[in-house]
Short mmCIF file of C-alpha atoms and ligand atoms in Angstrom, two decimals:
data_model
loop_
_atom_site.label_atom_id
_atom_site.label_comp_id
_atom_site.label_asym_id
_atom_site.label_seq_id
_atom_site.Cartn_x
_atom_site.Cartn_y
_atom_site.Cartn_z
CA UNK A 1 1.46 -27.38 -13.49
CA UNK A 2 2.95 -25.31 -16.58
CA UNK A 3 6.49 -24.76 -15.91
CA UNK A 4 7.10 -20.66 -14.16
CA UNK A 5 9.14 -18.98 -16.60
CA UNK A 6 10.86 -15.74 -16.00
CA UNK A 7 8.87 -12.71 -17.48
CA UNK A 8 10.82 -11.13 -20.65
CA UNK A 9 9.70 -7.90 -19.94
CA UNK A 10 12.27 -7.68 -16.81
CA UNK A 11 15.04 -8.29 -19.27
CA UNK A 12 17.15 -5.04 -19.71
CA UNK A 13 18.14 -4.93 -23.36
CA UNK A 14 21.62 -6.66 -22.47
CA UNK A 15 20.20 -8.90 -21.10
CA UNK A 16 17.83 -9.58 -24.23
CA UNK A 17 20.69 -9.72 -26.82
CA UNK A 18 22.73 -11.95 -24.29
CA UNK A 19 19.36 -14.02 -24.86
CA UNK A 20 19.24 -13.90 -28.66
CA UNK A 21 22.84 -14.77 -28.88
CA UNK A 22 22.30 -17.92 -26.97
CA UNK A 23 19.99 -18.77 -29.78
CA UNK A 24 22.36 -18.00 -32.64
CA UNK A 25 21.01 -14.24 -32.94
CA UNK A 26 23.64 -11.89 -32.99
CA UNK A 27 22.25 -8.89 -34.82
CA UNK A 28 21.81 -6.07 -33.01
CA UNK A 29 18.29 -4.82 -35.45
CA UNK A 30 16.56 -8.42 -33.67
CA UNK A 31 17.04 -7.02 -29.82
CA UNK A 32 15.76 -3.81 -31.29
CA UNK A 33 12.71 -6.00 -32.97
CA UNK A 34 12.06 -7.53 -29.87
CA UNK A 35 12.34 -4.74 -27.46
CA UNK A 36 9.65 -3.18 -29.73
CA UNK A 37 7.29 -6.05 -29.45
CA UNK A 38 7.64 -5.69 -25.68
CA UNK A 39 7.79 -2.43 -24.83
CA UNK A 40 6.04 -0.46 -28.07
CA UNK A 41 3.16 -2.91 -29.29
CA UNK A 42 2.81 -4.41 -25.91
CA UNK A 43 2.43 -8.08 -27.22
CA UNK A 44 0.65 -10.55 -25.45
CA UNK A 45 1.70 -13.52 -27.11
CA UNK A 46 5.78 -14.76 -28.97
CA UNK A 47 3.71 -15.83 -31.93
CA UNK A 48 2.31 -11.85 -32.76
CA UNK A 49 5.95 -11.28 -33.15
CA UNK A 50 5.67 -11.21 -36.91
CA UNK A 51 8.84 -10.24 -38.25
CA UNK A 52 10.89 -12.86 -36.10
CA UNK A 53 11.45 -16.32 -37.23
CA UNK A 54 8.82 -18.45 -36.76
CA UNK A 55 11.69 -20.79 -35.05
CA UNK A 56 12.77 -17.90 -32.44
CA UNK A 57 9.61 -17.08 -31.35
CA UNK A 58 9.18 -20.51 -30.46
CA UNK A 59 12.73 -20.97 -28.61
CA UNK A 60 11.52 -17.71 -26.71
CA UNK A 61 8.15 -18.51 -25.65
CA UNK A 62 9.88 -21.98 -24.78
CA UNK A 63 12.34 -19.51 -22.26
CA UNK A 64 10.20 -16.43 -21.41
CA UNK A 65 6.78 -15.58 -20.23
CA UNK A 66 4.90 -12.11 -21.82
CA UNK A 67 1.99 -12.19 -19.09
CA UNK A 68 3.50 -13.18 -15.50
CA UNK A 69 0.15 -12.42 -13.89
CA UNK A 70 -3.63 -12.29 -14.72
CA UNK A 71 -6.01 -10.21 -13.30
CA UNK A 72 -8.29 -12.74 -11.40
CA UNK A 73 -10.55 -10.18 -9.64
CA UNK A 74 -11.72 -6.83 -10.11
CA UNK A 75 -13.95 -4.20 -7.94
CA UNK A 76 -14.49 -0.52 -8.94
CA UNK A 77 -15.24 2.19 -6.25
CA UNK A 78 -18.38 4.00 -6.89
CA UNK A 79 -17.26 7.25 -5.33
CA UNK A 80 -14.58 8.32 -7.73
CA UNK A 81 -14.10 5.56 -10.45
CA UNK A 82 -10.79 3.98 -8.83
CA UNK A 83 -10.70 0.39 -9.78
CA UNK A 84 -8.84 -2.50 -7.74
CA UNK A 85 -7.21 -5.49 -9.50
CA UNK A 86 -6.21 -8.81 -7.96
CA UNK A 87 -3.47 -10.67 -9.22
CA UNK A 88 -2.88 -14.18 -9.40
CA UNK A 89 0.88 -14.86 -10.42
CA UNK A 90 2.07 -18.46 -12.27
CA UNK A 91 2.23 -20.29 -8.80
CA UNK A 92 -1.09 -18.88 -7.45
CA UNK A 93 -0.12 -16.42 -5.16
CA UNK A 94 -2.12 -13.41 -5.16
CA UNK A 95 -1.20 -9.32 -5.71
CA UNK A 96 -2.86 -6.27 -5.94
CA UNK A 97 -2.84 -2.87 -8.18
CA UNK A 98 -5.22 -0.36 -7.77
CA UNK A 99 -6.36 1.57 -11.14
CA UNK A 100 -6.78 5.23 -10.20
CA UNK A 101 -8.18 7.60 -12.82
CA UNK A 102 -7.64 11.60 -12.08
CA UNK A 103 -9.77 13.33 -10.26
CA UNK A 104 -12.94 15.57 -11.57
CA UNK A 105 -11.60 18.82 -12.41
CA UNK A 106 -13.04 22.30 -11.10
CA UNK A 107 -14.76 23.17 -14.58
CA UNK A 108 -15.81 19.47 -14.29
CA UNK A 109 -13.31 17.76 -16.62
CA UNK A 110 -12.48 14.45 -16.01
CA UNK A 111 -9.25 14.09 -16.94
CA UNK A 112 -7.87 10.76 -18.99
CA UNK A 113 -4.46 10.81 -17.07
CA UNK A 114 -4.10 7.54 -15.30
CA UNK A 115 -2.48 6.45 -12.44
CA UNK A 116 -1.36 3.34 -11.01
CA UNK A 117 -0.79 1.81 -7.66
CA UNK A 118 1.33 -1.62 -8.08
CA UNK A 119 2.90 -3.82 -5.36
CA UNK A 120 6.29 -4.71 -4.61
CA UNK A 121 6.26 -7.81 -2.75
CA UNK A 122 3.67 -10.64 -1.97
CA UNK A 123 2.14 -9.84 1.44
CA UNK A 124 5.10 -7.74 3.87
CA UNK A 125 7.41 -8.50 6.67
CA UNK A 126 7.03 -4.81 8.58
CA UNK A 127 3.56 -5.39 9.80
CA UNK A 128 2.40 -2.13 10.29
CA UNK A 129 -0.24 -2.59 12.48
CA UNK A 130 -2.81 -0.13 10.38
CA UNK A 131 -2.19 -2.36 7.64
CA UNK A 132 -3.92 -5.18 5.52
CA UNK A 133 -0.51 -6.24 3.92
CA UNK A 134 1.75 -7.10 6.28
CA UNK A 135 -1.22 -9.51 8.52
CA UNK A 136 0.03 -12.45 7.09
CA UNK A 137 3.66 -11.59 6.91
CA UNK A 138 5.86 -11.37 3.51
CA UNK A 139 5.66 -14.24 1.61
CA UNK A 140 8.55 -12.86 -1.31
CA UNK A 141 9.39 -10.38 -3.13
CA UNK A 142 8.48 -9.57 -6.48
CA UNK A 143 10.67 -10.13 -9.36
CA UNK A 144 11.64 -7.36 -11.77
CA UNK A 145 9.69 -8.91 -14.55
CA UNK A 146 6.31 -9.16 -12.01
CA UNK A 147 6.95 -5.80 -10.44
CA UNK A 148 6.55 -4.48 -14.61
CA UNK A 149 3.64 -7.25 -15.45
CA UNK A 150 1.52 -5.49 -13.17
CA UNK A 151 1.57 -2.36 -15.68
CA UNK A 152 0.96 -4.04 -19.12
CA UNK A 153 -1.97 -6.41 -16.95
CA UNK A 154 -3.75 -3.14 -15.90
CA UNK A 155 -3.47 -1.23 -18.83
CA UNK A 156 -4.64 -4.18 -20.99
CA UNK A 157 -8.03 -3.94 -18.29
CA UNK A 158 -7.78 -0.21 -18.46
CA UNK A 159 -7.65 -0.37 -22.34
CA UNK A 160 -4.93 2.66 -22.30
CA UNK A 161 -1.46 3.29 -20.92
CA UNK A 162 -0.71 4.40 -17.45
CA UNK A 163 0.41 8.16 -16.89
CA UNK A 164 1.51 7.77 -13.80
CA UNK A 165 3.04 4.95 -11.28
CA UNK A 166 2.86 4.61 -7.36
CA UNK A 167 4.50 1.86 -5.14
CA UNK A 168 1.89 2.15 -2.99
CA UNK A 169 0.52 -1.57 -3.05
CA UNK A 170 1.90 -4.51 -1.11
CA UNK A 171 4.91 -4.62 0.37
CA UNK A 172 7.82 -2.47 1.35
CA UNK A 173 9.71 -1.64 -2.17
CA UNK A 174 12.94 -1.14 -0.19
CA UNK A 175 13.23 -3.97 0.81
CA UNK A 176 13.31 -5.08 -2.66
CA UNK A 177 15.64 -3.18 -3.89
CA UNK A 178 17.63 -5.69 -5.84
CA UNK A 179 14.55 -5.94 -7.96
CA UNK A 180 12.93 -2.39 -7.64
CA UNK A 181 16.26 -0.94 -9.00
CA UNK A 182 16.34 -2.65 -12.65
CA UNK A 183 12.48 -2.24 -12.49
CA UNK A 184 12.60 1.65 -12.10
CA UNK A 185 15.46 1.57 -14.72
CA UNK A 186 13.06 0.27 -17.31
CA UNK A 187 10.31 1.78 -16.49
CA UNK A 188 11.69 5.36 -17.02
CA UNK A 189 14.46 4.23 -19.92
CA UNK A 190 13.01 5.56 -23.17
CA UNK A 191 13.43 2.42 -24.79
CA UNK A 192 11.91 0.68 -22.67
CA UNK A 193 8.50 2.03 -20.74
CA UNK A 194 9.75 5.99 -20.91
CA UNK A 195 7.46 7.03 -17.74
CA UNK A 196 9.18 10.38 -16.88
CA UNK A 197 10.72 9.46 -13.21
CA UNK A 198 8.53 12.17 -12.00
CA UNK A 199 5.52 10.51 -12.63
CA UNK A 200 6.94 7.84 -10.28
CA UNK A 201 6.40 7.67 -7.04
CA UNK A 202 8.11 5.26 -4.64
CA UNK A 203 6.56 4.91 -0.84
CA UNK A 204 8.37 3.87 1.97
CA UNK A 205 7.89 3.00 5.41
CA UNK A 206 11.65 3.98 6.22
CA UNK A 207 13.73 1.96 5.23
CA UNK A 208 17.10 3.48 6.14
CA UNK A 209 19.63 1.47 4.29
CA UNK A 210 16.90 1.18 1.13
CA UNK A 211 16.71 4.73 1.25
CA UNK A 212 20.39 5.10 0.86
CA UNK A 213 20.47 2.28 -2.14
CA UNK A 214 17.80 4.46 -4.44
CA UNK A 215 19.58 7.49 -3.26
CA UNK A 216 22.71 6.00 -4.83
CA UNK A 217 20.90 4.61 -8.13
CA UNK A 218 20.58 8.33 -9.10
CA UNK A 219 17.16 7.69 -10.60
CA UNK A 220 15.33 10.64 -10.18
CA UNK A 221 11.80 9.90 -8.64
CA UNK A 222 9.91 11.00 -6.13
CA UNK A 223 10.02 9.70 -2.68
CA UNK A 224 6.90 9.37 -0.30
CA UNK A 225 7.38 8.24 3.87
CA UNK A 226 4.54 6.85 5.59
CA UNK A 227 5.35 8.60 8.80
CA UNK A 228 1.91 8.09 10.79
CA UNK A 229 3.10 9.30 13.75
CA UNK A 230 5.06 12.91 14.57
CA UNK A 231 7.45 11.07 17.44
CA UNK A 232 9.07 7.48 18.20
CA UNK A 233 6.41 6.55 21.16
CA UNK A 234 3.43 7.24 18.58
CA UNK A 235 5.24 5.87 15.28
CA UNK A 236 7.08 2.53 17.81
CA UNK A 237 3.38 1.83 18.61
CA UNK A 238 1.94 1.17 15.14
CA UNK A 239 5.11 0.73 12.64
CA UNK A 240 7.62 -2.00 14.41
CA UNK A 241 9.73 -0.76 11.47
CA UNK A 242 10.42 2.43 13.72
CA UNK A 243 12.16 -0.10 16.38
CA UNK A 244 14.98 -1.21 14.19
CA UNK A 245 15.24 2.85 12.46
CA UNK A 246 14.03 5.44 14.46
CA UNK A 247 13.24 8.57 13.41
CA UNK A 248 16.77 9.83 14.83
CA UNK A 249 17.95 7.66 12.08
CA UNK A 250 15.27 8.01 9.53
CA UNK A 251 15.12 11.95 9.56
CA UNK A 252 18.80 13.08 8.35
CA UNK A 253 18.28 9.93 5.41
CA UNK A 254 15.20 11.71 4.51
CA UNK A 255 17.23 15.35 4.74
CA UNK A 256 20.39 13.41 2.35
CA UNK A 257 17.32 12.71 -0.32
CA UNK A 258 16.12 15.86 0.04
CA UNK A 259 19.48 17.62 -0.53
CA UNK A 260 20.11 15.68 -3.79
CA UNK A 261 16.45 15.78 -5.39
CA UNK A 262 14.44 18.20 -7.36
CA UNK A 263 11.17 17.11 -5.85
CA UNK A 264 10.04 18.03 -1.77
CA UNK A 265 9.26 14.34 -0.21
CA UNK A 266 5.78 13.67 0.61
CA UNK A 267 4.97 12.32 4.31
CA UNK A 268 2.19 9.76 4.14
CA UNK A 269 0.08 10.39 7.68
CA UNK A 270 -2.92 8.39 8.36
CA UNK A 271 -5.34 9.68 10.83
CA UNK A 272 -6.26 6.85 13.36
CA UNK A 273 -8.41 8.52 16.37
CA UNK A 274 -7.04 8.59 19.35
CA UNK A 275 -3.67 7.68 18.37
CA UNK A 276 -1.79 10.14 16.53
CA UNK A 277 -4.68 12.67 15.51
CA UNK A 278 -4.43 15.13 18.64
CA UNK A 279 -3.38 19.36 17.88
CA UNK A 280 0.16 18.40 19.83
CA UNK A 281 0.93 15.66 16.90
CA UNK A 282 0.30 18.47 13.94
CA UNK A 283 2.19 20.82 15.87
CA UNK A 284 5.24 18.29 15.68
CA UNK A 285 4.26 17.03 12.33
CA UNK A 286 4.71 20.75 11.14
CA UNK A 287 8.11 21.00 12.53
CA UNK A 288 8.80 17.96 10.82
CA UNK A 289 7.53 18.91 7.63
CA UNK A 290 9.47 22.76 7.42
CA UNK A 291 12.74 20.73 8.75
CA UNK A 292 12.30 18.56 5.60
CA UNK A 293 10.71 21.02 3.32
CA UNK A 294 8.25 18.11 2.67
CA UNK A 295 4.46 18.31 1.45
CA UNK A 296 1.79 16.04 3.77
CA UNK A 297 -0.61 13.79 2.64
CA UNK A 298 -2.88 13.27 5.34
CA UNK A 299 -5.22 9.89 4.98
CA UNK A 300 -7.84 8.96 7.43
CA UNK A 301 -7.61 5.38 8.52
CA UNK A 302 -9.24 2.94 6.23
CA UNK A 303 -11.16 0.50 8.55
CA UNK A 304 -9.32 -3.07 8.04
CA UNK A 305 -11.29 -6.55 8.73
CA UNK A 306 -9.76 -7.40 12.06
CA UNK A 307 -8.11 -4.75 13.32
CA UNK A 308 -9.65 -2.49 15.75
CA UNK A 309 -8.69 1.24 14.83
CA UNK A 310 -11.19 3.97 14.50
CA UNK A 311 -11.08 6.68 11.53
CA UNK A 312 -11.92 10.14 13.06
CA UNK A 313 -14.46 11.80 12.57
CA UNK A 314 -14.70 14.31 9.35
CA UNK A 315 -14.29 17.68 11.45
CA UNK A 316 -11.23 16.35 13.40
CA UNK A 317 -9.87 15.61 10.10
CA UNK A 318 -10.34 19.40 8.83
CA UNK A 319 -9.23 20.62 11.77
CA UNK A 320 -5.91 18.78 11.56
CA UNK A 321 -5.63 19.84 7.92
CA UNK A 322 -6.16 23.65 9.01
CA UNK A 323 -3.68 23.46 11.79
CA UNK A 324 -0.88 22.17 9.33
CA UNK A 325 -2.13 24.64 6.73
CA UNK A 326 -1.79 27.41 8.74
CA UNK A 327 1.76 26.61 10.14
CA UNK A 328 2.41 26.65 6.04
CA UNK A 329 3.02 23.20 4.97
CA UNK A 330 1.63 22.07 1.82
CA UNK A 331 -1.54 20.15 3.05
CA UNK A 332 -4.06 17.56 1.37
CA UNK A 333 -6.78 15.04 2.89
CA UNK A 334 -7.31 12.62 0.84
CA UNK A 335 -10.23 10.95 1.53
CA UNK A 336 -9.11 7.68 0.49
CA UNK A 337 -9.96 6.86 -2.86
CA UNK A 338 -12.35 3.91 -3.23
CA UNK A 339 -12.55 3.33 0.55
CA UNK A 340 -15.53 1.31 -0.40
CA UNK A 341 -13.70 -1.09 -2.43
CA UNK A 342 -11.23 -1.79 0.15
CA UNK A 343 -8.51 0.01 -1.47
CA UNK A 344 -6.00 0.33 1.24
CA UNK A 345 -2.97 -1.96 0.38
CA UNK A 346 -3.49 -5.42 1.02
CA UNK A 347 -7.04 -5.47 1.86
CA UNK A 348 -8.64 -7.46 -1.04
CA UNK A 349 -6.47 -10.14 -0.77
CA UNK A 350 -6.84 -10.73 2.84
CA UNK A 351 -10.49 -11.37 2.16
CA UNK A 352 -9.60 -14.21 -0.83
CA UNK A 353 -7.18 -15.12 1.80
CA UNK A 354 -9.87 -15.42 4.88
N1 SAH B 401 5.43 -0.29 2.39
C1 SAH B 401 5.35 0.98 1.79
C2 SAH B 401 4.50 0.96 0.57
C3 SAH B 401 3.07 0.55 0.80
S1 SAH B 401 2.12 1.98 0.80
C4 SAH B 401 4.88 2.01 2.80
O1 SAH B 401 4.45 1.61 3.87
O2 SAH B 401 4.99 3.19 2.51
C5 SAH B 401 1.27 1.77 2.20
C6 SAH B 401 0.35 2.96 2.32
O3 SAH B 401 -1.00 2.46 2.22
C7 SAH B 401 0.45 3.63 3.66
O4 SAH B 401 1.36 4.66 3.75
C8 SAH B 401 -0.91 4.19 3.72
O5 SAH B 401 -0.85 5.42 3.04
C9 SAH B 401 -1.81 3.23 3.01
N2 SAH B 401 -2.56 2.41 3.95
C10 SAH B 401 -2.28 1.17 4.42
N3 SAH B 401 -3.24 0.74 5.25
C11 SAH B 401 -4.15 1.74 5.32
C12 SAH B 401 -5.37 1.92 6.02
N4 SAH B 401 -5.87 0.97 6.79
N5 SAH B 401 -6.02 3.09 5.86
C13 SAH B 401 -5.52 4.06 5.04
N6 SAH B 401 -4.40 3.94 4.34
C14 SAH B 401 -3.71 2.81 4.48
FE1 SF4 B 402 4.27 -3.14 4.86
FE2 SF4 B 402 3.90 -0.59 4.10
FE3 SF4 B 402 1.82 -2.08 4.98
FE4 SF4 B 402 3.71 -1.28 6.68
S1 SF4 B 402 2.28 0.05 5.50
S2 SF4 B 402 2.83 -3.37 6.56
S3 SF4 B 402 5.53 -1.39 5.42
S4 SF4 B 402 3.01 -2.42 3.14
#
C-alpha cells in the first residue's frame, strides 16, 4: 500500500511556508504560489503546479497529498436532484457527503446555488438511536485536511464550487474540534476557501464543552442542535448523548451562543411516531424555541435498515408544523431531501458496510 500522506490542503499558510522553508524556500511570493494552486485553481496534481520548480513539486508530492479521498460511489435522488457521494479515504475507510442543489423556486427557477453536506468523523461514538452513523460506533475523526477534501472531491463531481457548507454528515463535529477549528478557519479565510461563515452551518447533537470551544474560536457561523425530543425522558430515550449533558446543561450553552451571535440557532427535530410527535411535545418545543429565539427544522424520520422507528404519517406532520407555527416560531418540514437515496447521515455506508 502507497504510503498515507497528510493532505496539503489542511495546511494553514504558516504552516505551508514552515513547509517550503524546510525545503530551502524562503520567499514569501512561493507560499503565495502555492496557496493559489490549492485554494484558487484547485489542482489535482504537484506536477500542474507550473511556475514551481520542477524539483519542489516533486519534494511536495513526495510530503503531501492534493486528493485525500475519492468518490467511490454515487446515487442521485430522483425527487429533488440531491446527490450522495461515498468516500473512500487512503486506508479504505469509507465517508459520506451529500450534494444538495437549491430548491425549485416559486416562478420555477432552479437556482445554481449549491450546498454541501460533509462529515466530520468516520462512523460516531453518540449512537443516536435514529441514526445510521453512529451503528457501528466512531471509528476516528477526520483530519483537517479530509474534513476540506470532501469539498474540492464534490465540487470536482459537481463540476462547480459549493455555495454553501453543512456538517450534517457523519459524526459529531464537536467532538472534533481540534480538527473542525483550523478546518472552519480555512474554509471562511479569504485566502484560503472564502465561504462567508454564514453559509456555514455546523450541527450538533449537544455537545456542551464543544459548544463552548467554537463559542470561544469567535468564528462566526451558524449553529444547528438536533434536539429530537422537547424534554430529558423523550431526548434520554433516543440520544444517550442527553445522559452525560442534559438539557439543564445544554439549554443556557445554547442561550451563551445565542447571546454572542448574529444568527437565531436552528433546532433539528425529527418526527419519529409515537415517540416525540404528540401536540404536548410542540407545545414544549415552542417554549423551547421563544426561550432561545431559535428557528425549527422539523424532519420526519428517515426509515434506517435495522432499526425499527416509524415516520408519521403526512397529516400528523402538518399538524405539528401548524401547532408550532401558530405559537410563532419560525417553522419548516423538510421532507427529507433524497429520502430515496438514503440520504440521512450514515446510511449509504452502512449498506457497503452490511
Ligand atoms: N452529529 C451531529 C451532526 C450530524 S447531523 C448531529 O447529530 O447534529 C445528523 C442529522 O442527520 C440529525 O440531526 C438529523 O437531522 C439527520 N438524521 C440522522 N438520521 C436520520 C433519520 N433516520 N431520519 C432523518 N434524519 C436523520
Ligand atoms: Fe452521531 Fe449525530 Fe448520528 Fe447522533 S445524529 S449518532 S451524534 S451523527
Amino acid at each position: 500500500m502507497p504510503p498515507i500522506l497528510p493532505a496539503i490542503c489542511g495546511c494553514t499558510r504558516d504552516a505551508l511556508a514552515s513547509a517550503l522553508s524546510e525545503l530551502d524556500e524562503t520567499c514569501a511570493y512561493r507560499t503565495t504560489q502555492l496557496m493559489e494552486w490549492i485554494w484558487k485553481k484547485r489542482a489535482t496534481d504537484f506536477e500542474q503546479m507550473s511556475n514551481l520548480p520542477p524539483a519542489l513539486r516533486r519534494e511536495l508530492s513526495a510530503r503531501y497529498t492534493l486528493r485525500p479521498l475519492t468518490v467511490v460511489n454515487q446515487s442521485q435522488s430522483g425527487v429533488n436532484g440531491a446527490r450522495k457521494l461515498l468516500c473512500r479515504l487512503q486506508d479504505d475507510e469509507l465517508v459520506e457527503m451529500v450534494l444538495i442543489p437549491a430548491a425549485v423556486g416559486d416562478a420555477g427557477t432552479q437556482s445554481r446555488r449549491l450546498t454541501l453536506c460533509v462529515s466530520s468523523q468516520v462512523g460516531c461514538a453518540f449512537g443516536c438511536k435514529f441514526c445510521a452513523s453512529g451503528l457501528h460506533g466512531l471509528k476516528r475523526s477526520l483530519t483537517t485536511g479530509k474534513i476540506i477534501g470532501q469539498i474540492f472531491e464534490a465540487e470536482h463531481v459537481a463540476g462547480q464550487r459549493v455555495d454553501s457548507l453543512v456538517f450534517m454528515g457523519m459524526g459529531e463535529p464537536l467532538a472534533n474540534t481540534q480538527n473542525l477549528i483550523p478546518a472552519l478557519r480555512l474554509i471562511t479565510a479569504p485566502q484560503a476557501l472564502g465561504l462567508s461563515p454564514r453559509h456555514v452551518t455546523v450541527s450538533t447533537s449537544g455537545h456542551v464543552p464543544g459548544l463552548k470551544k467554537l463559542a470561544d474560536s469567535a468564528i462566526p457561523v451558524r449553529l444547528a442542535v438536533s434536539l429530537h425530543g422537547p424534554t430529558n425522558e423523550v431526548r434520554s430515550r433516543i440520544m444517550p448523548v442527553n445522559r452525560r449533558w442534559s438539557l439543564g446543561e445544554l439549554i443556557p450553552a445554547l442561550e451563551a451562543w445565542q447571546a454572542v451571535s448574529k444568527h437565531k440557532i436552528t433546532l433539528e427535530y425529527i418526527l419519529i411516531a409515537g415517540l416525540n410527535d404528540a401536540p404536548q411535545h410542540a407545545q414544549m418545543l415552542a417554549s423551547l424555541a421563544q426561550r432561545l429565539r431559535a428557528k425549527i427544522n422539523l424532519i420526519p424520520y428517515n426509515p434506517v435498515q435495522g432499526l425499527n422507528w416509524q415516520r408519521p404519517v403526512e397529516a400528523v406532520c402538518r399538524s405539528f408544523c401548524r401547532d408550532l407555527l401558530s405559537r410563532r416560531v419560525p417553522t419548516t418540514l423538510r421532507y427529507e431531501k433524497g429520502a430515496d437515496i438514503e440520504a440521512a447521515c450514515g446510511q449509504l455506508r452502512l449498506r457497503h458496510l452490511s
